[in-house]
PDB file of C-alpha atoms in Angstrom:
ATOM      1  CA  MET A   1     -49.672 -19.771   9.239  1.00 97.00           C
ATOM      2  CA  ILE A   2     -48.019 -18.625  12.467  1.00 98.00           C
ATOM      3  CA  ILE A   3     -45.321 -21.651  13.050  1.00 98.00           C
ATOM      4  CA  ALA A   4     -43.924 -21.467  17.190  1.00 98.00           C
ATOM      5  CA  ILE A   5     -40.361 -23.040  16.671  1.00 97.00           C
ATOM      6  CA  ASP A   6     -38.151 -23.409  20.187  1.00 96.00           C
ATOM      7  CA  ILE A   7     -34.283 -22.565  19.904  1.00 93.00           C
ATOM      8  CA  ASP A   8     -32.775 -25.062  22.676  1.00 92.00           C
ATOM      9  CA  ASN A   9     -32.488 -28.838  21.919  1.00 93.00           C
ATOM     10  CA  THR A  10     -34.946 -27.286  18.704  1.00 94.00           C
ATOM     11  CA  TRP A  11     -33.385 -24.898  16.310  1.00 92.00           C
ATOM     12  CA  THR A  12     -30.211 -25.701  18.342  1.00 90.00           C
ATOM     13  CA  LYS A  13     -30.040 -29.873  16.871  1.00 92.00           C
ATOM     14  CA  ASP A  14     -29.860 -28.580  13.019  1.00 93.00           C
ATOM     15  CA  PRO A  15     -29.722 -24.790  13.120  1.00 90.00           C
ATOM     16  CA  LYS A  16     -29.440 -25.270   8.808  1.00 91.00           C
ATOM     17  CA  PHE A  17     -32.301 -27.252   8.802  1.00 94.00           C
ATOM     18  CA  PHE A  18     -34.519 -25.349  10.580  1.00 93.00           C
ATOM     19  CA  ASN A  19     -32.622 -21.882   8.578  1.00 91.00           C
ATOM     20  CA  SER A  20     -34.362 -24.285   5.369  1.00 94.00           C
ATOM     21  CA  ILE A  21     -37.590 -24.469   7.592  1.00 94.00           C
ATOM     22  CA  TYR A  22     -37.467 -20.706   7.977  1.00 93.00           C
ATOM     23  CA  GLU A  23     -37.253 -20.089   4.603  1.00 93.00           C
ATOM     24  CA  ILE A  24     -39.613 -21.867   3.112  1.00 96.00           C
ATOM     25  CA  ALA A  25     -42.408 -20.971   5.380  1.00 96.00           C
ATOM     26  CA  THR A  26     -41.825 -17.114   4.773  1.00 95.00           C
ATOM     27  CA  ALA A  27     -41.464 -17.716   1.142  1.00 96.00           C
ATOM     28  CA  TYR A  28     -45.049 -19.097   1.453  1.00 97.00           C
ATOM     29  CA  GLY A  29     -45.900 -16.342   2.993  1.00 96.00           C
ATOM     30  CA  HIS A  30     -45.726 -18.235   7.050  1.00 97.00           C
ATOM     31  CA  ASN A  31     -44.296 -15.834   9.942  1.00 97.00           C
ATOM     32  CA  ILE A  32     -42.041 -17.617  11.473  1.00 96.00           C
ATOM     33  CA  ILE A  33     -41.299 -16.532  15.829  1.00 97.00           C
ATOM     34  CA  ILE A  34     -39.124 -17.989  18.382  1.00 95.00           C
ATOM     35  CA  ALA A  35     -41.102 -19.260  21.902  1.00 97.00           C
ATOM     36  CA  THR A  36     -38.353 -20.591  23.796  1.00 95.00           C
ATOM     37  CA  GLY A  37     -37.886 -21.163  27.681  1.00 94.00           C
ATOM     38  CA  ARG A  38     -35.321 -18.753  27.485  1.00 94.00           C
ATOM     39  CA  LYS A  39     -36.672 -15.570  30.876  1.00 94.00           C
ATOM     40  CA  GLU A  40     -34.572 -13.568  28.383  1.00 92.00           C
ATOM     41  CA  TYR A  41     -32.006 -12.952  25.703  1.00 87.00           C
ATOM     42  CA  SER A  42     -28.403 -13.864  25.488  1.00 85.00           C
ATOM     43  CA  ASN A  43     -25.308 -13.199  23.087  1.00 84.00           C
ATOM     44  CA  ASP A  44     -25.710 -16.912  21.841  1.00 81.00           C
ATOM     45  CA  MET A  45     -28.916 -15.621  19.857  1.00 80.00           C
ATOM     46  CA  ASP A  46     -26.865 -13.617  17.601  1.00 78.00           C
ATOM     47  CA  LYS A  47     -25.512 -16.783  16.218  1.00 78.00           C
ATOM     48  CA  PHE A  48     -29.349 -17.749  14.685  1.00 76.00           C
ATOM     49  CA  ASP A  49     -28.841 -14.470  12.621  1.00 75.00           C
ATOM     50  CA  LEU A  50     -33.458 -14.376  12.154  1.00 77.00           C
ATOM     51  CA  PRO A  51     -33.518 -10.529  12.937  1.00 74.00           C
ATOM     52  CA  ASP A  52     -36.990  -9.988  11.475  1.00 84.00           C
ATOM     53  CA  VAL A  53     -38.145 -13.259  13.250  1.00 91.00           C
ATOM     54  CA  PRO A  54     -40.443 -12.329  16.721  1.00 94.00           C
ATOM     55  CA  VAL A  55     -38.431 -13.867  20.076  1.00 93.00           C
ATOM     56  CA  LEU A  56     -40.444 -14.612  22.223  1.00 96.00           C
ATOM     57  CA  TYR A  57     -39.136 -15.409  26.575  1.00 96.00           C
ATOM     58  CA  CYS A  58     -41.453 -17.250  28.054  1.00 97.00           C
ATOM     59  CA  GLY A  59     -39.187 -18.350  31.004  1.00 96.00           C
ATOM     60  CA  ASP A  60     -41.928 -20.274  33.206  1.00 94.00           C
ATOM     61  CA  GLU A  61     -44.887 -19.190  31.966  1.00 96.00           C
ATOM     62  CA  LEU A  62     -46.851 -21.804  29.667  1.00 97.00           C
ATOM     63  CA  LYS A  63     -45.485 -20.583  25.743  1.00 97.00           C
ATOM     64  CA  GLU A  64     -49.044 -20.429  24.594  1.00 97.00           C
ATOM     65  CA  THR A  65     -50.418 -17.742  27.354  1.00 97.00           C
ATOM     66  CA  VAL A  66     -46.730 -15.955  26.446  1.00 98.00           C
ATOM     67  CA  ALA A  67     -47.666 -16.218  22.728  1.00 98.00           C
ATOM     68  CA  LEU A  68     -51.542 -15.561  22.884  1.00 98.00           C
ATOM     69  CA  ARG A  69     -50.321 -11.969  25.368  1.00 97.00           C
ATOM     70  CA  ASN A  70     -48.304 -11.072  22.759  1.00 97.00           C
ATOM     71  CA  GLY A  71     -50.684 -11.068  18.998  1.00 98.00           C
ATOM     72  CA  TYR A  72     -49.890 -14.471  17.942  1.00 98.00           C
ATOM     73  CA  THR A  73     -52.378 -17.246  18.065  1.00 97.00           C
ATOM     74  CA  VAL A  74     -49.723 -20.167  17.022  1.00 98.00           C
ATOM     75  CA  ASP A  75     -51.075 -22.416  14.277  1.00 98.00           C
ATOM     76  CA  ILE A  76     -48.074 -24.970  14.636  1.00 97.00           C
ATOM     77  CA  TRP A  77     -45.510 -25.762  17.232  1.00 97.00           C
ATOM     78  CA  ILE A  78     -42.572 -27.487  17.229  1.00 97.00           C
ATOM     79  CA  ASP A  79     -40.838 -28.044  20.361  1.00 96.00           C
ATOM     80  CA  ASP A  80     -38.668 -30.735  22.303  1.00 95.00           C
ATOM     81  CA  SER A  81     -40.793 -30.052  25.020  1.00 92.00           C
ATOM     82  CA  PRO A  82     -44.679 -30.019  24.000  1.00 91.00           C
ATOM     83  CA  GLY A  83     -45.697 -30.421  28.067  1.00 91.00           C
ATOM     84  CA  THR A  84     -44.359 -26.360  27.914  1.00 93.00           C
ATOM     85  CA  ILE A  85     -46.575 -25.286  25.771  1.00 95.00           C
ATOM     86  CA  GLN A  86     -49.973 -25.625  27.012  1.00 92.00           C
ATOM     87  CA  GLU A  87     -52.062 -27.532  29.908  1.00 86.00           C
ATOM     88  CA  CYS A  88     -52.338 -30.862  28.273  1.00 76.00           C
ATOM     89  CA  LYS A  89     -56.764 -30.712  27.251  1.00 65.00           C
ATOM     90  CA  LYS A  90     -57.129 -34.356  27.871  1.00 63.00           C
ATOM     91  CA  ARG A  91     -54.961 -34.856  31.169  1.00 60.00           C
ATOM     92  CA  SER A  92     -57.442 -32.111  32.820  1.00 57.00           C
ATOM     93  CA  GLY A  93     -60.216 -33.550  31.757  1.00 61.00           C
ATOM     94  CA  GLU A  94     -61.215 -30.551  29.445  1.00 59.00           C
ATOM     95  CA  LEU A  95     -61.594 -33.375  26.258  1.00 54.00           C
TER      96      LEU A  95
END
């Protein structure tokens, strides 16, 4: 599986917990990526110390769009703002 996790107000809420999730998920062969609404890298990203984790800086774009453009079909999203991930299909009448 590919699991995308947001940084701000998600991973930052409990870094030890999400580090544990990272360890468990990768031990089971899953891939973790970071999908953030940030527009670019900032120095505080270094404190997460996850050098092998790809980081997608999505800015104002939907995170799913950026992930797909970068070759990631995400299976599970963990985010405090799910409206930043994809268009709401129910609201747009697609369901």
